[in-house]
Amino acid sequence: MGGDHGPSVCVPAALGMLADNPDLRIILVGQESRIRPLLNGNSDRLSVVHASEVVQMDEKPADALRKKKDSSLRVAINLVKLDKADACVSAGNTGALMATAKFVLKTLPSIDRPAIMAALPTVKGHMYMLDLGANSNCSSEHLFQFAVMGSVVASVIENIEHPRVALLNIGEEEMKGNDNIRQAAALLSASNLNYTGFVEGDGISKHVADVIVCDGFTGNVALKVMEGTASLVSHFIRQGFGSGLYGRFSGLVALPVLKRLRKSLDPRQYNGASLVGLNGIVIKSHGGADELALQQAIRVAMLEVEKNVPETIHRMLAEQEA
C-alpha cells in the first residue's frame, strides 16, 4: 500500500514476476478491497492478506510502530517473522519499515544496527554501498559490522571470493578523516576482510572497491548526489540533441549510443535496497518505483533468499570473532 503508486504498481509487478518465475509465490498485503479488482481473476501462486491500516510516507516511524499494528507494512514483516514468507518487499516509508523490521525481526547476533545497502552503477558494472540512510551517527564498531555485512552480500550475490572493501572518506591518506573512520580502518586492517583503504567520493563510480562503507548520513547524501547527477546528464543530453535541426539529426545518428547510455543510467535496474543485519530479509524499493523497478526489487529479495544472506552474515561475523 506504500510508495507513490500503491496497488496500481504493486499488483501488475507481482503478476509479471509470477509469469516469469514459475517457482515464485507472492503474498500481497494490504486493503483487500483495493487489491482484488486489480487481479482480474489472476490468483495462481498469489494470495492476498488483508491489512486495514496504511503507513503514510510522511508518518513518523515511532507513530507507525506504536499506533498502526495492522498496517500493510507491519503485517508483511510479521509474515516473515512467522515463516509464512521468506522475504518482505516494500516501497513504503523507509523509517517506518526499518523501525518495524528491527522491532519485529530483531537484529542478528553481534549486529548492533541494521544498515541500508544497495547496488550502485560504476564504470565496470556496479558495486555495493552501505549505510544509505538508516544510521546518521555510527561508531567505528558499527562501520566494521557494516563492512562485514557488505562483504558477505557482495561475495554471495556476485560470487566474488574476496570482495574489496573500502571506507568512504575525505581523502585517501591514513591521517585523513575523523576518529571513527580511522578507528574503523584499524579494525578492518586487523580483520580477514579484503580491506583496501580509504576512497573519496569521486572514486565511488570508478569501481575501486566492491563494497564502500560509510555512515548513513554521508551515504544518503552521496546516493542523492549520484541520482541528481544522472538526471542532470540526461537533461543536458536531451537539451543538446533537441535544439535545432542539426541537434535532432545528430541525436538520430547517436540513437544506439544514447539508448545504451539511458540503460546504464536507468535507476530502475538498481532498485531494491537490502536492510542488512536483520534476522530476516527485508527489501526497500524506491517510493516512486514503477512496475519494472518494483520487479527488480522482488528479484533482489529472491536472490537473497536463495543465497540465505542473513545466515551467511551471522556465520561470517562468528568467524571474525573467533
PDB file of C-alpha atoms in Angstrom:
ATOM      1  CA  MET A   1       0.000   0.000   0.000  1.00  0.00           C
ATOM      2  CA  GLY A   2       3.009   2.302   0.334  1.00  0.00           C
ATOM      3  CA  GLY A   3       5.066   4.290  -2.117  1.00  0.00           C
ATOM      4  CA  ASP A   4       3.794   6.834  -4.601  1.00  0.00           C
ATOM      5  CA  HIS A   5       1.593   4.421  -6.552  1.00  0.00           C
ATOM      6  CA  GLY A   6       0.450   1.679  -4.155  1.00  0.00           C
ATOM      7  CA  PRO A   7      -1.550  -1.279  -5.558  1.00  0.00           C
ATOM      8  CA  SER A   8      -1.700   0.166  -9.093  1.00  0.00           C
ATOM      9  CA  VAL A   9       2.008  -0.677  -9.479  1.00  0.00           C
ATOM     10  CA  CYS A  10       2.467  -3.468  -6.928  1.00  0.00           C
ATOM     11  CA  VAL A  11      -0.219  -5.753  -8.365  1.00  0.00           C
ATOM     12  CA  PRO A  12       0.885  -5.732 -12.030  1.00  0.00           C
ATOM     13  CA  ALA A  13       4.531  -6.007 -10.932  1.00  0.00           C
ATOM     14  CA  ALA A  14       3.657  -9.096  -8.895  1.00  0.00           C
ATOM     15  CA  LEU A  15       1.667 -10.667 -11.730  1.00  0.00           C
ATOM     16  CA  GLY A  16       4.535 -10.059 -14.154  1.00  0.00           C
ATOM     17  CA  MET A  17       7.060 -11.686 -11.824  1.00  0.00           C
ATOM     18  CA  LEU A  18       4.813 -14.718 -11.327  1.00  0.00           C
ATOM     19  CA  ALA A  19       4.529 -15.141 -15.084  1.00  0.00           C
ATOM     20  CA  ASP A  20       8.335 -15.126 -15.456  1.00  0.00           C
ATOM     21  CA  ASN A  21       9.187 -17.232 -12.376  1.00  0.00           C
ATOM     22  CA  PRO A  22       7.236 -20.499 -12.081  1.00  0.00           C
ATOM     23  CA  ASP A  23       8.662 -21.312  -8.615  1.00  0.00           C
ATOM     24  CA  LEU A  24       7.733 -17.949  -7.109  1.00  0.00           C
ATOM     25  CA  ARG A  25       4.791 -17.350  -4.803  1.00  0.00           C
ATOM     26  CA  ILE A  26       3.682 -13.861  -3.790  1.00  0.00           C
ATOM     27  CA  ILE A  27       1.533 -12.615  -0.936  1.00  0.00           C
ATOM     28  CA  LEU A  28       0.020  -9.176  -1.483  1.00  0.00           C
ATOM     29  CA  VAL A  29      -0.570  -7.433   1.850  1.00  0.00           C
ATOM     30  CA  GLY A  30      -2.942  -4.506   2.125  1.00  0.00           C
ATOM     31  CA  GLN A  31      -6.543  -3.381   1.809  1.00  0.00           C
ATOM     32  CA  GLU A  32      -8.206  -6.282   0.033  1.00  0.00           C
ATOM     33  CA  SER A  33     -10.976  -4.159  -1.458  1.00  0.00           C
ATOM     34  CA  ARG A  34      -8.364  -2.148  -3.378  1.00  0.00           C
ATOM     35  CA  ILE A  35      -6.214  -5.130  -4.382  1.00  0.00           C
ATOM     36  CA  ARG A  36      -8.759  -7.690  -5.605  1.00  0.00           C
ATOM     37  CA  PRO A  37     -10.195  -5.614  -8.501  1.00  0.00           C
ATOM     38  CA  LEU A  38      -6.688  -5.258  -9.977  1.00  0.00           C
ATOM     39  CA  LEU A  39      -6.083  -9.017 -10.120  1.00  0.00           C
ATOM     40  CA  ASN A  40      -8.538  -9.578 -12.978  1.00  0.00           C
ATOM     41  CA  GLY A  41      -9.104 -13.138 -11.803  1.00  0.00           C
ATOM     42  CA  ASN A  42      -5.393 -13.996 -11.654  1.00  0.00           C
ATOM     43  CA  SER A  43      -4.723 -15.936  -8.471  1.00  0.00           C
ATOM     44  CA  ASP A  44      -2.289 -18.675  -9.457  1.00  0.00           C
ATOM     45  CA  ARG A  45       0.521 -18.755  -6.838  1.00  0.00           C
ATOM     46  CA  LEU A  46      -0.784 -15.462  -5.448  1.00  0.00           C
ATOM     47  CA  SER A  47      -2.661 -14.769  -2.234  1.00  0.00           C
ATOM     48  CA  VAL A  48      -3.964 -11.655  -0.515  1.00  0.00           C
ATOM     49  CA  VAL A  49      -3.649 -10.949   3.206  1.00  0.00           C
ATOM     50  CA  HIS A  50      -5.860  -8.102   4.377  1.00  0.00           C
ATOM     51  CA  ALA A  51      -4.386  -5.258   6.428  1.00  0.00           C
ATOM     52  CA  SER A  52      -6.732  -2.485   7.468  1.00  0.00           C
ATOM     53  CA  GLU A  53      -4.195   0.322   8.008  1.00  0.00           C
ATOM     54  CA  VAL A  54      -1.684   2.177   5.832  1.00  0.00           C
ATOM     55  CA  VAL A  55       1.510   3.927   6.948  1.00  0.00           C
ATOM     56  CA  GLN A  56       1.752   7.259   5.152  1.00  0.00           C
ATOM     57  CA  MET A  57       5.024   8.312   3.522  1.00  0.00           C
ATOM     58  CA  ASP A  58       5.399  11.336   5.852  1.00  0.00           C
ATOM     59  CA  GLU A  59       4.401   9.485   9.034  1.00  0.00           C
ATOM     60  CA  LYS A  60       6.871   9.350  11.923  1.00  0.00           C
ATOM     61  CA  PRO A  61       8.397   5.865  12.323  1.00  0.00           C
ATOM     62  CA  ALA A  62       7.659   5.796  16.073  1.00  0.00           C
ATOM     63  CA  ASP A  63       3.979   6.595  15.461  1.00  0.00           C
ATOM     64  CA  ALA A  64       3.705   3.922  12.774  1.00  0.00           C
ATOM     65  CA  LEU A  65       5.274   1.365  15.085  1.00  0.00           C
ATOM     66  CA  ARG A  66       3.072   2.188  18.083  1.00  0.00           C
ATOM     67  CA  LYS A  67      -0.250   3.093  16.545  1.00  0.00           C
ATOM     68  CA  LYS A  68      -0.592   1.044  13.346  1.00  0.00           C
ATOM     69  CA  LYS A  69      -0.169  -2.603  14.260  1.00  0.00           C
ATOM     70  CA  ASP A  70      -2.445  -3.693  11.409  1.00  0.00           C
ATOM     71  CA  SER A  71      -0.687  -1.711   8.706  1.00  0.00           C
ATOM     72  CA  SER A  72       0.287  -3.493   5.485  1.00  0.00           C
ATOM     73  CA  LEU A  73       3.925  -2.823   6.384  1.00  0.00           C
ATOM     74  CA  ARG A  74       3.639  -4.397   9.857  1.00  0.00           C
ATOM     75  CA  VAL A  75       1.578  -7.377   8.687  1.00  0.00           C
ATOM     76  CA  ALA A  76       4.017  -8.127   5.848  1.00  0.00           C
ATOM     77  CA  ILE A  77       7.001  -8.147   8.212  1.00  0.00           C
ATOM     78  CA  ASN A  78       5.043 -10.322  10.665  1.00  0.00           C
ATOM     79  CA  LEU A  79       4.628 -12.900   7.873  1.00  0.00           C
ATOM     80  CA  VAL A  80       8.414 -13.106   7.607  1.00  0.00           C
ATOM     81  CA  LYS A  81       8.681 -13.461  11.384  1.00  0.00           C
ATOM     82  CA  LEU A  82       6.156 -16.317  11.328  1.00  0.00           C
ATOM     83  CA  ASP A  83       7.963 -18.070   8.436  1.00  0.00           C
ATOM     84  CA  LYS A  84       4.915 -17.627   6.228  1.00  0.00           C
ATOM     85  CA  ALA A  85       7.030 -15.566   3.825  1.00  0.00           C
ATOM     86  CA  ASP A  86      10.729 -15.765   3.003  1.00  0.00           C
ATOM     87  CA  ALA A  87      11.127 -12.019   2.417  1.00  0.00           C
ATOM     88  CA  CYS A  88       9.279  -8.727   2.546  1.00  0.00           C
ATOM     89  CA  VAL A  89       9.418  -6.118  -0.244  1.00  0.00           C
ATOM     90  CA  SER A  90       8.037  -2.638   0.420  1.00  0.00           C
ATOM     91  CA  ALA A  91       8.018   0.719  -1.354  1.00  0.00           C
ATOM     92  CA  GLY A  92       6.675   2.424   1.752  1.00  0.00           C
ATOM     93  CA  ASN A  93       8.012   4.758   4.423  1.00  0.00           C
ATOM     94  CA  THR A  94      11.724   3.918   4.855  1.00  0.00           C
ATOM     95  CA  GLY A  95      11.973   4.939   8.503  1.00  0.00           C
ATOM     96  CA  ALA A  96       8.833   3.039   9.456  1.00  0.00           C
ATOM     97  CA  LEU A  97       9.999  -0.014   7.526  1.00  0.00           C
ATOM     98  CA  MET A  98      13.360  -0.047   9.291  1.00  0.00           C
ATOM     99  CA  ALA A  99      11.895   0.604  12.755  1.00  0.00           C
ATOM    100  CA  THR A 100       9.218  -2.050  12.345  1.00  0.00           C
ATOM    101  CA  ALA A 101      11.579  -4.621  10.852  1.00  0.00           C
ATOM    102  CA  LYS A 102      14.081  -4.120  13.663  1.00  0.00           C
ATOM    103  CA  PHE A 103      11.347  -4.374  16.316  1.00  0.00           C
ATOM    104  CA  VAL A 104       9.663  -7.469  14.846  1.00  0.00           C
ATOM    105  CA  LEU A 105      12.570  -9.425  13.374  1.00  0.00           C
ATOM    106  CA  LYS A 106      15.362  -8.224  15.692  1.00  0.00           C
ATOM    107  CA  THR A 107      18.965  -7.916  14.598  1.00  0.00           C
ATOM    108  CA  LEU A 108      21.341 -10.801  14.046  1.00  0.00           C
ATOM    109  CA  PRO A 109      23.638 -11.763  16.938  1.00  0.00           C
ATOM    110  CA  SER A 110      26.666  -9.412  17.101  1.00  0.00           C
ATOM    111  CA  ILE A 111      24.883  -6.793  14.976  1.00  0.00           C
ATOM    112  CA  ASP A 112      24.060  -3.564  16.793  1.00  0.00           C
ATOM    113  CA  ARG A 113      22.296  -1.766  13.955  1.00  0.00           C
ATOM    114  CA  PRO A 114      20.856  -2.815  10.599  1.00  0.00           C
ATOM    115  CA  ALA A 115      22.003  -0.835   7.560  1.00  0.00           C
ATOM    116  CA  ILE A 116      20.545   0.023   4.169  1.00  0.00           C
ATOM    117  CA  MET A 117      22.635  -1.417   1.342  1.00  0.00           C
ATOM    118  CA  ALA A 118      22.177  -1.177  -2.420  1.00  0.00           C
ATOM    119  CA  ALA A 119      23.994  -1.789  -5.684  1.00  0.00           C
ATOM    120  CA  LEU A 120      25.107   1.416  -7.441  1.00  0.00           C
ATOM    121  CA  PRO A 121      26.348   1.786 -11.033  1.00  0.00           C
ATOM    122  CA  THR A 122      30.058   2.145 -11.811  1.00  0.00           C
ATOM    123  CA  VAL A 123      32.215   2.275 -14.933  1.00  0.00           C
ATOM    124  CA  LYS A 124      32.696  -1.502 -14.636  1.00  0.00           C
ATOM    125  CA  GLY A 125      29.173  -2.533 -13.722  1.00  0.00           C
ATOM    126  CA  HIS A 126      28.131  -1.941 -10.124  1.00  0.00           C
ATOM    127  CA  MET A 127      29.360  -2.034  -6.560  1.00  0.00           C
ATOM    128  CA  TYR A 128      27.610  -2.103  -3.173  1.00  0.00           C
ATOM    129  CA  MET A 129      27.385   0.742  -0.693  1.00  0.00           C
ATOM    130  CA  LEU A 130      26.137   0.982   2.890  1.00  0.00           C
ATOM    131  CA  ASP A 131      24.806   2.590   5.009  1.00  0.00           C
ATOM    132  CA  LEU A 132      22.486   4.629   2.772  1.00  0.00           C
ATOM    133  CA  GLY A 133      20.406   6.311   5.439  1.00  0.00           C
ATOM    134  CA  ALA A 134      19.470   4.114   8.387  1.00  0.00           C
ATOM    135  CA  ASN A 135      22.112   5.371  10.839  1.00  0.00           C
ATOM    136  CA  SER A 136      23.204   9.004  10.796  1.00  0.00           C
ATOM    137  CA  ASN A 137      25.809   8.565  13.536  1.00  0.00           C
ATOM    138  CA  CYS A 138      27.981   5.465  13.609  1.00  0.00           C
ATOM    139  CA  SER A 139      30.816   4.254  15.808  1.00  0.00           C
ATOM    140  CA  SER A 140      33.895   2.547  14.401  1.00  0.00           C
ATOM    141  CA  GLU A 141      32.437  -0.803  15.500  1.00  0.00           C
ATOM    142  CA  HIS A 142      29.243  -0.095  13.573  1.00  0.00           C
ATOM    143  CA  LEU A 143      31.240   0.679  10.442  1.00  0.00           C
ATOM    144  CA  PHE A 144      33.187  -2.555  10.920  1.00  0.00           C
ATOM    145  CA  GLN A 145      29.923  -4.518  11.162  1.00  0.00           C
ATOM    146  CA  PHE A 146      28.661  -2.795   8.008  1.00  0.00           C
ATOM    147  CA  ALA A 147      31.859  -3.847   6.241  1.00  0.00           C
ATOM    148  CA  VAL A 148      31.364  -7.485   7.230  1.00  0.00           C
ATOM    149  CA  MET A 149      27.738  -7.456   6.076  1.00  0.00           C
ATOM    150  CA  GLY A 150      28.611  -5.729   2.819  1.00  0.00           C
ATOM    151  CA  SER A 151      31.402  -8.183   2.141  1.00  0.00           C
ATOM    152  CA  VAL A 152      29.054 -11.127   2.672  1.00  0.00           C
ATOM    153  CA  VAL A 153      26.407  -9.758   0.312  1.00  0.00           C
ATOM    154  CA  ALA A 154      28.939  -8.945  -2.421  1.00  0.00           C
ATOM    155  CA  SER A 155      30.506 -12.369  -2.017  1.00  0.00           C
ATOM    156  CA  VAL A 156      27.347 -14.474  -2.185  1.00  0.00           C
ATOM    157  CA  ILE A 157      25.394 -12.334  -4.661  1.00  0.00           C
ATOM    158  CA  GLU A 158      28.223 -11.538  -7.075  1.00  0.00           C
ATOM    159  CA  ASN A 159      30.283 -14.707  -6.479  1.00  0.00           C
ATOM    160  CA  ILE A 160      33.357 -12.649  -5.559  1.00  0.00           C
ATOM    161  CA  GLU A 161      35.708 -14.723  -3.433  1.00  0.00           C
ATOM    162  CA  HIS A 162      37.333 -11.811  -1.584  1.00  0.00           C
ATOM    163  CA  PRO A 163      35.346  -8.581  -2.166  1.00  0.00           C
ATOM    164  CA  ARG A 164      37.397  -5.396  -1.922  1.00  0.00           C
ATOM    165  CA  VAL A 165      36.120  -3.260   0.961  1.00  0.00           C
ATOM    166  CA  ALA A 166      36.837   0.469   1.305  1.00  0.00           C
ATOM    167  CA  LEU A 167      35.829   3.253   3.700  1.00  0.00           C
ATOM    168  CA  LEU A 168      34.390   6.449   2.232  1.00  0.00           C
ATOM    169  CA  ASN A 169      36.491   9.362   3.483  1.00  0.00           C
ATOM    170  CA  ILE A 170      37.576  12.917   2.648  1.00  0.00           C
ATOM    171  CA  GLY A 171      40.963  11.690   1.478  1.00  0.00           C
ATOM    172  CA  GLU A 172      42.915   8.518   0.759  1.00  0.00           C
ATOM    173  CA  GLU A 173      45.764   9.248   3.191  1.00  0.00           C
ATOM    174  CA  GLU A 174      45.799   7.356   6.507  1.00  0.00           C
ATOM    175  CA  MET A 175      45.673  10.517   8.633  1.00  0.00           C
ATOM    176  CA  LYS A 176      42.509  11.852   6.922  1.00  0.00           C
ATOM    177  CA  GLY A 177      39.027  11.686   8.428  1.00  0.00           C
ATOM    178  CA  ASN A 178      37.602  11.722  11.934  1.00  0.00           C
ATOM    179  CA  ASP A 179      38.443   9.378  14.809  1.00  0.00           C
ATOM    180  CA  ASN A 180      35.630   6.949  13.985  1.00  0.00           C
ATOM    181  CA  ILE A 181      36.821   6.488  10.414  1.00  0.00           C
ATOM    182  CA  ARG A 182      40.430   5.951  11.414  1.00  0.00           C
ATOM    183  CA  GLN A 183      39.459   3.519  14.203  1.00  0.00           C
ATOM    184  CA  ALA A 184      37.254   1.612  11.774  1.00  0.00           C
ATOM    185  CA  ALA A 185      40.199   1.428   9.386  1.00  0.00           C
ATOM    186  CA  ALA A 186      42.327  -0.105  12.165  1.00  0.00           C
ATOM    187  CA  LEU A 187      39.643  -2.724  12.878  1.00  0.00           C
ATOM    188  CA  LEU A 188      39.339  -3.599   9.199  1.00  0.00           C
ATOM    189  CA  SER A 189      43.105  -3.779   8.727  1.00  0.00           C
ATOM    190  CA  ALA A 190      43.301  -6.329  11.554  1.00  0.00           C
ATOM    191  CA  SER A 191      40.438  -8.441  10.149  1.00  0.00           C
ATOM    192  CA  ASN A 192      40.473 -11.097   7.436  1.00  0.00           C
ATOM    193  CA  LEU A 193      38.385  -8.917   5.133  1.00  0.00           C
ATOM    194  CA  ASN A 194      39.955  -7.677   1.909  1.00  0.00           C
ATOM    195  CA  TYR A 195      40.231  -4.098   3.153  1.00  0.00           C
ATOM    196  CA  THR A 196      41.785  -1.754   0.583  1.00  0.00           C
ATOM    197  CA  GLY A 197      41.782   1.568   2.479  1.00  0.00           C
ATOM    198  CA  PHE A 198      40.015   4.901   2.063  1.00  0.00           C
ATOM    199  CA  VAL A 199      38.169   6.055  -1.047  1.00  0.00           C
ATOM    200  CA  GLU A 200      37.000   9.591  -1.856  1.00  0.00           C
ATOM    201  CA  GLY A 201      33.616  10.498  -3.286  1.00  0.00           C
ATOM    202  CA  ASP A 202      34.883  10.679  -6.849  1.00  0.00           C
ATOM    203  CA  GLY A 203      36.112   7.087  -6.534  1.00  0.00           C
ATOM    204  CA  ILE A 204      32.642   5.622  -5.979  1.00  0.00           C
ATOM    205  CA  SER A 205      31.853   5.351  -9.690  1.00  0.00           C
ATOM    206  CA  LYS A 206      35.395   4.234 -10.619  1.00  0.00           C
ATOM    207  CA  HIS A 207      34.822   0.777  -9.080  1.00  0.00           C
ATOM    208  CA  VAL A 208      37.947   0.906  -6.922  1.00  0.00           C
ATOM    209  CA  ALA A 209      36.138  -1.331  -4.417  1.00  0.00           C
ATOM    210  CA  ASP A 210      33.332  -3.881  -4.470  1.00  0.00           C
ATOM    211  CA  VAL A 211      31.905  -2.573  -1.179  1.00  0.00           C
ATOM    212  CA  ILE A 212      32.078   1.002   0.116  1.00  0.00           C
ATOM    213  CA  VAL A 213      31.223   1.649   3.767  1.00  0.00           C
ATOM    214  CA  CYS A 214      30.114   4.902   5.409  1.00  0.00           C
ATOM    215  CA  ASP A 215      27.640   6.248   7.953  1.00  0.00           C
ATOM    216  CA  GLY A 216      24.035   6.706   6.880  1.00  0.00           C
ATOM    217  CA  PHE A 217      24.171  10.496   6.693  1.00  0.00           C
ATOM    218  CA  THR A 218      27.132  10.505   4.316  1.00  0.00           C
ATOM    219  CA  GLY A 219      25.806   7.561   2.314  1.00  0.00           C
ATOM    220  CA  ASN A 220      22.383   9.071   1.755  1.00  0.00           C
ATOM    221  CA  VAL A 221      23.868  12.391   0.633  1.00  0.00           C
ATOM    222  CA  ALA A 222      26.223  10.567  -1.757  1.00  0.00           C
ATOM    223  CA  LEU A 223      23.351   8.487  -3.152  1.00  0.00           C
ATOM    224  CA  LYS A 224      21.140  11.515  -3.801  1.00  0.00           C
ATOM    225  CA  VAL A 225      24.040  13.378  -5.444  1.00  0.00           C
ATOM    226  CA  MET A 226      24.600  10.414  -7.778  1.00  0.00           C
ATOM    227  CA  GLU A 227      20.898  10.247  -8.638  1.00  0.00           C
ATOM    228  CA  GLY A 228      20.796  14.000  -9.242  1.00  0.00           C
ATOM    229  CA  THR A 229      23.904  13.893 -11.423  1.00  0.00           C
ATOM    230  CA  ALA A 230      22.382  11.140 -13.584  1.00  0.00           C
ATOM    231  CA  SER A 231      19.252  13.265 -14.047  1.00  0.00           C
ATOM    232  CA  LEU A 232      21.374  16.311 -14.876  1.00  0.00           C
ATOM    233  CA  VAL A 233      23.359  14.419 -17.523  1.00  0.00           C
ATOM    234  CA  SER A 234      20.122  13.140 -19.076  1.00  0.00           C
ATOM    235  CA  HIS A 235      18.699  16.668 -19.084  1.00  0.00           C
ATOM    236  CA  PHE A 236      21.725  18.136 -20.899  1.00  0.00           C
ATOM    237  CA  ILE A 237      21.716  15.320 -23.461  1.00  0.00           C
ATOM    238  CA  ARG A 238      18.032  15.864 -24.256  1.00  0.00           C
ATOM    239  CA  GLN A 239      18.602  19.604 -24.391  1.00  0.00           C
ATOM    240  CA  GLY A 240      21.609  19.280 -26.692  1.00  0.00           C
ATOM    241  CA  PHE A 241      20.070  16.863 -29.161  1.00  0.00           C
ATOM    242  CA  GLY A 242      16.680  18.529 -29.093  1.00  0.00           C
ATOM    243  CA  SER A 243      17.775  22.014 -30.170  1.00  0.00           C
ATOM    244  CA  GLY A 244      17.704  22.765 -33.880  1.00  0.00           C
ATOM    245  CA  LEU A 245      17.712  20.599 -36.982  1.00  0.00           C
ATOM    246  CA  TYR A 246      21.396  19.676 -36.625  1.00  0.00           C
ATOM    247  CA  GLY A 247      20.898  18.641 -32.998  1.00  0.00           C
ATOM    248  CA  ARG A 248      17.944  16.403 -33.896  1.00  0.00           C
ATOM    249  CA  PHE A 249      19.868  14.848 -36.788  1.00  0.00           C
ATOM    250  CA  SER A 250      22.879  14.236 -34.527  1.00  0.00           C
ATOM    251  CA  GLY A 251      20.572  12.662 -31.976  1.00  0.00           C
ATOM    252  CA  LEU A 252      19.184  10.299 -34.603  1.00  0.00           C
ATOM    253  CA  VAL A 253      22.700   9.210 -35.600  1.00  0.00           C
ATOM    254  CA  ALA A 254      23.696   8.754 -31.965  1.00  0.00           C
ATOM    255  CA  LEU A 255      20.479   6.932 -31.035  1.00  0.00           C
ATOM    256  CA  PRO A 256      22.064   3.482 -30.415  1.00  0.00           C
ATOM    257  CA  VAL A 257      24.682   5.036 -28.098  1.00  0.00           C
ATOM    258  CA  LEU A 258      22.034   7.097 -26.314  1.00  0.00           C
ATOM    259  CA  LYS A 259      19.913   4.008 -25.715  1.00  0.00           C
ATOM    260  CA  ARG A 260      22.874   2.221 -24.134  1.00  0.00           C
ATOM    261  CA  LEU A 261      23.604   5.291 -22.002  1.00  0.00           C
ATOM    262  CA  ARG A 262      19.990   5.505 -20.890  1.00  0.00           C
ATOM    263  CA  LYS A 263      20.016   1.854 -19.893  1.00  0.00           C
ATOM    264  CA  SER A 264      23.280   2.279 -17.947  1.00  0.00           C
ATOM    265  CA  LEU A 265      21.905   5.257 -16.024  1.00  0.00           C
ATOM    266  CA  ASP A 266      18.394   3.831 -15.550  1.00  0.00           C
ATOM    267  CA  PRO A 267      17.871   3.729 -11.756  1.00  0.00           C
ATOM    268  CA  ARG A 268      15.165   1.076 -12.150  1.00  0.00           C
ATOM    269  CA  GLN A 269      17.727  -1.654 -12.783  1.00  0.00           C
ATOM    270  CA  TYR A 270      19.354  -0.906  -9.396  1.00  0.00           C
ATOM    271  CA  ASN A 271      16.133  -0.674  -7.415  1.00  0.00           C
ATOM    272  CA  GLY A 272      15.888  -2.717  -4.227  1.00  0.00           C
ATOM    273  CA  ALA A 273      17.942  -1.817  -1.168  1.00  0.00           C
ATOM    274  CA  SER A 274      18.605  -4.507   1.433  1.00  0.00           C
ATOM    275  CA  LEU A 275      18.014  -3.895   5.132  1.00  0.00           C
ATOM    276  CA  VAL A 276      21.025  -5.987   6.118  1.00  0.00           C
ATOM    277  CA  GLY A 277      21.702  -7.121   9.681  1.00  0.00           C
ATOM    278  CA  LEU A 278      18.157  -8.240  10.425  1.00  0.00           C
ATOM    279  CA  ASN A 279      17.080 -11.737  11.373  1.00  0.00           C
ATOM    280  CA  GLY A 280      15.143 -11.912   8.123  1.00  0.00           C
ATOM    281  CA  ILE A 281      15.118 -10.470   4.610  1.00  0.00           C
ATOM    282  CA  VAL A 282      13.520  -7.068   4.006  1.00  0.00           C
ATOM    283  CA  ILE A 283      13.963  -5.144   0.748  1.00  0.00           C
ATOM    284  CA  LYS A 284      13.166  -1.437   0.372  1.00  0.00           C
ATOM    285  CA  SER A 285      12.000  -0.318  -3.046  1.00  0.00           C
ATOM    286  CA  HIS A 286      12.187   3.321  -4.113  1.00  0.00           C
ATOM    287  CA  GLY A 287       8.932   5.059  -3.245  1.00  0.00           C
ATOM    288  CA  GLY A 288       8.463   6.249  -6.819  1.00  0.00           C
ATOM    289  CA  ALA A 289       9.168   2.841  -8.361  1.00  0.00           C
ATOM    290  CA  ASP A 290       7.235   1.858 -11.462  1.00  0.00           C
ATOM    291  CA  GLU A 291       6.384  -1.714 -12.425  1.00  0.00           C
ATOM    292  CA  LEU A 292       9.841  -2.554 -13.808  1.00  0.00           C
ATOM    293  CA  ALA A 293      11.632  -1.056 -10.818  1.00  0.00           C
ATOM    294  CA  LEU A 294       9.469  -2.926  -8.330  1.00  0.00           C
ATOM    295  CA  GLN A 295      10.092  -6.177 -10.177  1.00  0.00           C
ATOM    296  CA  GLN A 296      13.826  -5.575  -9.760  1.00  0.00           C
ATOM    297  CA  ALA A 297      13.317  -5.181  -6.002  1.00  0.00           C
ATOM    298  CA  ILE A 298      11.497  -8.525  -5.961  1.00  0.00           C
ATOM    299  CA  ARG A 299      14.442 -10.100  -7.818  1.00  0.00           C
ATOM    300  CA  VAL A 300      16.812  -8.792  -5.139  1.00  0.00           C
ATOM    301  CA  ALA A 301      14.619 -10.423  -2.484  1.00  0.00           C
ATOM    302  CA  MET A 302      14.542 -13.721  -4.387  1.00  0.00           C
ATOM    303  CA  LEU A 303      18.321 -13.739  -4.733  1.00  0.00           C
ATOM    304  CA  GLU A 304      18.891 -13.018  -1.039  1.00  0.00           C
ATOM    305  CA  VAL A 305      16.519 -15.842  -0.127  1.00  0.00           C
ATOM    306  CA  GLU A 306      18.330 -18.213  -2.486  1.00  0.00           C
ATOM    307  CA  LYS A 307      21.714 -17.258  -1.004  1.00  0.00           C
ATOM    308  CA  ASN A 308      20.421 -17.225   2.607  1.00  0.00           C
ATOM    309  CA  VAL A 309      22.088 -13.879   3.254  1.00  0.00           C
ATOM    310  CA  PRO A 310      21.192 -13.416   6.985  1.00  0.00           C
ATOM    311  CA  GLU A 311      22.618 -16.808   7.966  1.00  0.00           C
ATOM    312  CA  THR A 312      25.761 -16.185   5.919  1.00  0.00           C
ATOM    313  CA  ILE A 313      26.284 -12.808   7.641  1.00  0.00           C
ATOM    314  CA  HIS A 314      25.835 -14.464  11.048  1.00  0.00           C
ATOM    315  CA  ARG A 315      28.366 -17.160  10.205  1.00  0.00           C
ATOM    316  CA  MET A 316      30.969 -14.718   8.911  1.00  0.00           C
ATOM    317  CA  LEU A 317      30.654 -12.482  11.954  1.00  0.00           C
ATOM    318  CA  ALA A 318      31.205 -15.509  14.173  1.00  0.00           C
ATOM    319  CA  GLU A 319      34.363 -16.282  12.200  1.00  0.00           C
ATOM    320  CA  GLN A 320      35.596 -12.701  12.697  1.00  0.00           C
ATOM    321  CA  GLU A 321      35.120 -13.001  16.461  1.00  0.00           C
ATOM    322  CA  ALA A 322      36.731 -16.442  16.760  1.00  0.00           C
TER     323      ALA A 322
END
